[in-house]
Amino acid sequence: KKRVLSGIQPSGLMTIGNYIGAIRQFVDMQHEYDSYFMVVDMHAITVPQDPEKLREQTESLAAVYLACGIDPEKATLFLQSQVPAHAMLGWMMTTLTYMGELERMTQFKDKSAGKESIGTGLFVYPSLMAADILLYDSDLVPVGDDQTQHLELTRDLANRFNGRFGDTFVVPEGHYTEVGARIMSLLDGTKKMSKSDPNPGAFISLLDEPDVIRKKFSRATTDSGREIVFDRANKPEVSNLLEIYSVFSGKTIKELEKQYEGQGYGAFKKELAEAVVEVLEPIQTRYRDIRASGELQTMLKRGAEKASAVADATLRRAMERMGFVLP
Ligand code: TYM
């Protein structure tokens, strides 16, 4: 069986962007692949976090994974910080990474822009992400579009290590959805939908109340035209809404264009909101049940044990190759 691994940062509310670009793929792939999914809490601390909030968001994200349909009997769900091998291989990867490679990363440029003091962790973040992936001999890494550069670096580092120390790591490949690999802000069709957007009207959180979802879609930016057609260059906002609608309704974009031919934006946005509510409401109910059940801790502990067994073996192999004296 091929192996799949991915992770999400517990750095705020999960958006439908994360759901469409990432989680939805995870849920599909767990049936076919040997799957490892994690909450990357060690990545979250590359920007300042309040400890209580970080703990809450970490548990919340683990519950969101389950609520969206990750089945702990099929996939291994764990917290990155509970598998110490990530930190060790992360360091080993950092020593193989060139400054120039990290300076080129657009996520680093975005997150550090205009900041007075920039933590070193934010800079070396991609080396840790490479370690995350390589520890599990991952074949496929399901992610959204914004992670392609990080994945390229991961492949470069795997090849570099293999070239220098002998064949050790599987060189992974990114796996992207056809529709929705980059969901845009509801208020600006040229900006990525992001959970850290200061204006909550720009994103739909997976845990937004149905009425909030309806309001956000009704206020979503559109253009001054009235045609509902997919045209990313000239109608970025409408195209983005069509992608979201397609994912949540199971209809193709072509089918939706046909369905709304000759209709204005009003009905389109209203029915889109209902399609999203229909999918998110049951997820929210399951989420509340999981949080109330108190079973999360035990489940995550089991996940970390399973993940550690794989990660520790790979780490040992890599340490041996690099020249460490093993106990
Ligand atoms: P993060 O936490 O920013 O996002 C989690 C996943 O959601 C995808 N995503 C989107 N997809 C479509 N449209 C959007 N607007 C959108 N916003 C986010 C992201 O592409 C990602 O797949 N560096 C990673 C976390 C990470 C990781 C890893 C991923 C750490 N280690 C190992 C895979 C494998 C990140 O910051 O994702």
XYZ file of C-alpha atoms and ligand atoms in Angstrom:
364
model
C 0.000 0.000 0.000
C 1.231 3.457 -0.844
C 1.649 5.832 2.024
C 0.027 9.235 2.453
C 0.885 11.943 4.964
C -0.309 15.464 5.563
C -0.695 18.057 8.297
C -2.612 21.172 9.240
C -1.568 23.968 11.593
C -3.688 24.580 14.692
C -3.341 28.306 14.200
C -6.947 29.409 14.265
C -10.276 28.479 12.801
C -10.284 25.900 10.034
C -11.728 27.396 6.873
C -13.586 25.793 3.995
C -10.312 26.431 2.095
C -8.550 23.910 4.330
C -11.518 21.589 3.990
C -11.647 21.740 0.206
C -7.902 21.792 -0.482
C -6.833 19.361 2.208
C -9.198 17.489 4.572
C -11.643 16.406 1.907
C -8.761 14.703 0.069
C -7.596 13.056 3.303
C -11.023 11.562 3.921
C -11.130 10.079 0.415
C -7.562 8.834 0.462
C -7.689 7.045 3.829
C -9.651 4.196 2.241
C -7.008 3.491 -0.344
C -3.713 4.368 1.306
C -1.778 3.783 4.485
C -2.551 7.229 5.889
C -0.950 9.512 8.482
C -2.542 12.830 9.369
C -1.319 15.209 12.001
C -1.889 18.463 13.784
C 1.374 20.352 13.261
C 1.534 22.154 16.587
C 5.313 22.511 16.306
C 4.813 24.547 13.136
C 2.240 26.756 14.854
C 4.812 28.046 17.358
C 6.873 29.622 14.571
C 4.709 32.657 15.307
C 3.828 33.679 18.894
C 1.014 31.591 20.432
C -0.835 31.885 23.696
C -0.297 28.504 25.471
C -3.927 27.999 26.523
C -5.177 28.965 23.101
C -2.673 26.701 21.355
C -3.791 23.743 23.473
C -7.445 24.463 22.763
C -6.889 24.914 19.027
C -4.822 21.734 18.834
C -7.576 19.639 20.411
C -10.193 21.436 18.381
C -8.381 20.652 15.132
C -7.994 16.987 16.076
C -11.761 16.875 16.680
C -12.386 18.611 13.348
C -10.397 15.916 11.548
C -12.610 13.251 13.114
C -15.815 15.204 12.556
C -14.968 15.588 8.860
C -14.675 11.827 8.537
C -11.128 10.760 9.370
C -11.560 7.290 10.816
C -8.934 6.430 13.451
C -9.328 2.752 12.567
C -8.256 3.497 9.004
C -5.852 6.410 9.368
C -3.323 7.332 12.033
C -4.220 10.701 13.554
C -1.666 12.313 15.842
C -0.088 15.459 17.218
C 3.322 16.306 15.791
C 4.725 17.284 19.205
C 3.940 13.809 20.573
C 6.385 12.252 18.112
C 9.823 13.670 19.019
C 11.466 12.207 15.908
C 10.088 15.235 13.999
C 12.312 17.625 15.938
C 15.408 15.472 15.456
C 15.018 14.870 11.734
C 13.927 18.484 11.388
C 17.307 19.552 12.735
C 19.131 17.133 10.462
C 17.234 18.537 7.472
C 17.979 22.112 8.553
C 21.692 21.388 8.324
C 21.206 20.280 4.705
C 19.120 23.295 3.675
C 20.714 26.370 2.093
C 19.835 29.876 3.272
C 19.037 30.855 -0.307
C 16.438 28.099 -0.587
C 14.623 29.334 2.500
C 14.880 32.974 1.465
C 12.994 32.134 -1.716
C 9.955 30.660 0.066
C 6.913 32.829 -0.587
C 5.183 31.757 2.650
C 8.203 33.057 4.572
C 8.205 36.286 2.603
C 4.470 36.776 3.241
C 4.599 35.959 6.934
C 7.697 38.016 7.653
C 6.780 41.054 5.539
C 6.714 44.245 7.574
C 7.632 42.490 10.852
C 10.352 43.967 13.007
C 11.551 40.788 14.642
C 11.237 37.546 12.757
C 11.645 34.260 14.609
C 14.222 31.826 13.216
C 11.588 29.086 13.360
C 9.560 30.832 10.701
C 12.622 30.766 8.465
C 13.549 27.094 8.937
C 9.911 25.927 8.947
C 10.225 24.253 5.490
C 13.066 22.025 6.724
C 10.837 20.753 9.532
C 8.038 20.192 7.057
C 10.416 18.131 4.917
C 11.237 16.012 7.975
C 7.506 15.531 8.680
C 7.049 14.035 5.259
C 10.261 12.024 4.932
C 9.892 10.335 8.341
C 6.944 8.319 7.037
C 8.390 7.312 3.656
C 5.385 9.156 2.239
C 4.596 8.585 -1.423
C 1.852 11.189 -1.665
C 1.235 14.432 0.190
C -2.268 15.862 -0.297
C -2.114 19.660 0.052
C -3.468 22.872 -1.430
C -1.673 24.887 -4.082
C 0.121 27.111 -1.598
C 2.346 24.225 -0.466
C 3.953 23.374 -3.839
C 7.125 25.292 -3.077
C 7.549 23.514 0.265
C 7.021 20.174 -1.444
C 9.624 20.954 -4.071
C 12.115 21.705 -1.325
C 11.210 18.446 0.412
C 11.970 16.544 -2.780
C 15.264 18.409 -3.191
C 16.271 17.613 0.382
C 15.353 13.942 0.003
C 17.451 13.718 -3.149
C 20.292 15.641 -1.534
C 20.347 13.330 1.482
C 20.097 10.221 -0.701
C 22.879 11.499 -2.947
C 25.202 12.318 -0.105
C 24.548 9.450 2.302
C 23.049 6.702 0.176
C 19.455 5.803 -0.607
C 17.459 6.543 2.551
C 14.270 8.464 1.816
C 11.323 8.019 -0.506
C 11.027 11.114 -2.737
C 7.387 12.205 -2.224
C 4.914 13.791 -4.576
C 2.289 16.432 -3.925
C -1.351 15.544 -4.528
C -3.747 18.349 -5.444
C -7.507 18.444 -6.006
C -8.761 19.251 -9.471
C -11.279 21.801 -8.245
C -10.440 23.961 -5.244
C -6.679 23.628 -4.767
C -6.699 27.370 -4.059
C -9.884 28.804 -2.600
C -9.904 32.590 -2.569
C -11.128 35.163 -0.046
C -14.863 35.923 -0.229
C -14.046 39.625 -0.262
C -11.142 39.680 -2.710
C -10.863 37.171 -5.532
C -7.127 37.732 -5.871
C -6.301 36.837 -2.255
C -6.123 33.318 -0.806
C -8.795 32.436 1.757
C -6.900 32.341 5.018
C -7.830 31.573 8.609
C -5.582 34.407 9.723
C -7.448 37.015 7.665
C -8.239 39.938 10.010
C -11.704 40.261 8.445
C -13.804 37.163 9.304
C -16.106 38.020 6.390
C -13.317 36.856 4.078
C -13.583 33.205 5.087
C -16.111 30.609 6.164
C -14.970 28.704 9.213
C -15.990 25.051 9.440
C -17.609 25.919 12.759
C -19.520 29.025 11.619
C -23.213 28.960 12.543
C -25.567 28.432 9.571
C -26.822 32.030 9.768
C -23.287 33.365 9.781
C -22.523 31.272 6.695
C -25.620 32.666 4.939
C -24.662 36.236 5.831
C -21.057 35.839 4.684
C -22.081 34.456 1.296
C -24.708 37.149 0.798
C -21.998 39.771 1.413
C -19.376 38.054 -0.727
C -17.844 40.300 -3.354
C -18.954 39.772 -6.944
C -18.388 41.838 -10.061
C -20.655 44.377 -11.735
C -21.772 41.878 -14.388
C -24.573 39.376 -13.910
C -23.437 36.261 -15.720
C -22.644 33.180 -13.685
C -19.771 31.717 -15.679
C -16.371 30.339 -14.773
C -13.730 32.808 -15.960
C -10.888 33.077 -13.505
C -9.143 35.982 -15.254
C -12.145 38.270 -15.667
C -14.530 37.018 -12.979
C -12.305 35.733 -10.159
C -14.934 36.091 -7.414
C -17.742 34.363 -9.281
C -15.335 31.629 -10.400
C -14.290 31.069 -6.802
C -17.925 30.792 -5.677
C -18.550 28.305 -8.484
C -15.657 26.154 -7.264
C -16.955 26.190 -3.704
C -20.477 25.410 -4.888
C -19.209 22.548 -7.045
C -17.381 20.910 -4.164
C -20.250 21.241 -1.705
C -23.029 20.214 -4.101
C -21.208 17.472 -5.997
C -22.251 19.132 -9.270
C -19.711 20.048 -11.926
C -19.019 23.690 -12.711
C -20.538 23.149 -16.164
C -23.751 21.855 -14.596
C -23.925 24.857 -12.286
C -23.354 27.333 -15.115
C -26.236 25.736 -16.954
C -28.485 25.688 -13.892
C -27.962 29.430 -13.300
C -28.072 30.572 -16.885
C -29.977 33.870 -17.113
C -30.270 34.217 -13.317
C -28.689 36.925 -11.174
C -26.218 36.580 -8.344
C -28.859 36.727 -5.588
C -30.414 33.287 -5.967
C -27.046 31.779 -6.801
C -25.434 32.973 -3.569
C -28.435 31.962 -1.485
C -28.506 28.412 -2.818
C -24.731 28.137 -2.577
C -24.977 29.023 1.123
C -27.587 26.281 1.625
C -25.369 23.706 -0.077
C -22.519 24.597 2.269
C -24.748 24.580 5.365
C -26.064 21.155 4.404
C -22.551 19.685 4.488
C -21.223 21.621 7.478
C -24.155 21.167 9.883
C -23.635 17.420 10.415
C -19.882 18.012 10.744
C -20.576 20.565 13.472
C -22.872 18.180 15.324
C -20.244 15.445 15.232
C -17.616 17.960 16.318
C -19.591 18.861 19.449
C -20.160 15.171 20.256
C -16.456 14.388 19.937
C -15.428 17.314 22.126
C -17.973 16.247 24.746
C -17.003 12.560 24.680
C -13.627 13.098 26.355
C -12.093 10.334 24.238
C -9.772 12.529 22.246
C -6.713 12.226 24.502
C -6.680 8.431 24.468
C -7.188 8.323 20.743
C -4.350 10.767 20.115
C -2.042 8.817 22.393
C -2.688 5.682 20.375
C -2.102 7.645 17.175
C 1.229 8.971 18.458
C 2.346 5.437 19.349
C 1.548 4.154 15.884
C 3.209 7.154 14.226
C 6.300 6.878 16.456
C 6.857 3.262 15.481
C 7.200 4.294 11.839
C 9.002 7.594 12.447
C 11.556 6.158 14.890
C 12.608 3.436 12.454
C 13.161 5.970 9.665
C 15.004 8.316 12.001
C 17.348 5.515 13.095
C 18.120 4.698 9.489
C 18.843 8.348 8.666
C 20.961 8.885 11.795
C 23.022 5.826 11.034
C 23.665 7.019 7.466
C 24.596 10.495 8.605
C 27.213 9.152 10.978
C 25.652 9.259 14.420
C 26.618 6.563 16.929
C 23.397 4.697 17.656
C 22.626 3.366 21.129
P -1.923 25.117 6.612
O -2.196 24.769 8.033
O -1.710 26.545 6.263
O -3.100 24.583 5.707
C -3.523 23.234 5.778
C -3.881 22.709 4.401
O -4.935 23.477 3.828
C -4.553 23.929 2.536
N -5.154 25.252 2.303
C -5.918 25.573 1.254
N -6.347 24.854 0.192
C -7.125 25.492 -0.710
N -7.489 26.789 -0.607
C -7.078 27.550 0.438
N -7.450 28.824 0.545
C -6.250 26.940 1.432
N -5.687 27.382 2.576
C -5.016 26.342 3.096
C -3.034 23.999 2.592
O -2.461 23.955 1.304
C -2.698 22.783 3.420
O -2.703 21.619 2.614
N 2.918 23.902 5.933
C 1.564 23.368 6.043
C 1.395 22.376 7.157
C 2.345 21.221 7.165
C 2.319 20.085 6.299
C 3.383 19.240 6.733
C 1.516 19.730 5.218
C 3.368 21.029 8.040
N 3.990 19.818 7.790
C 3.622 18.026 6.100
C 1.772 18.508 4.578
C 2.822 17.668 5.012
C 0.608 24.530 6.298
O 0.996 25.575 6.786
O -0.707 24.243 6.058
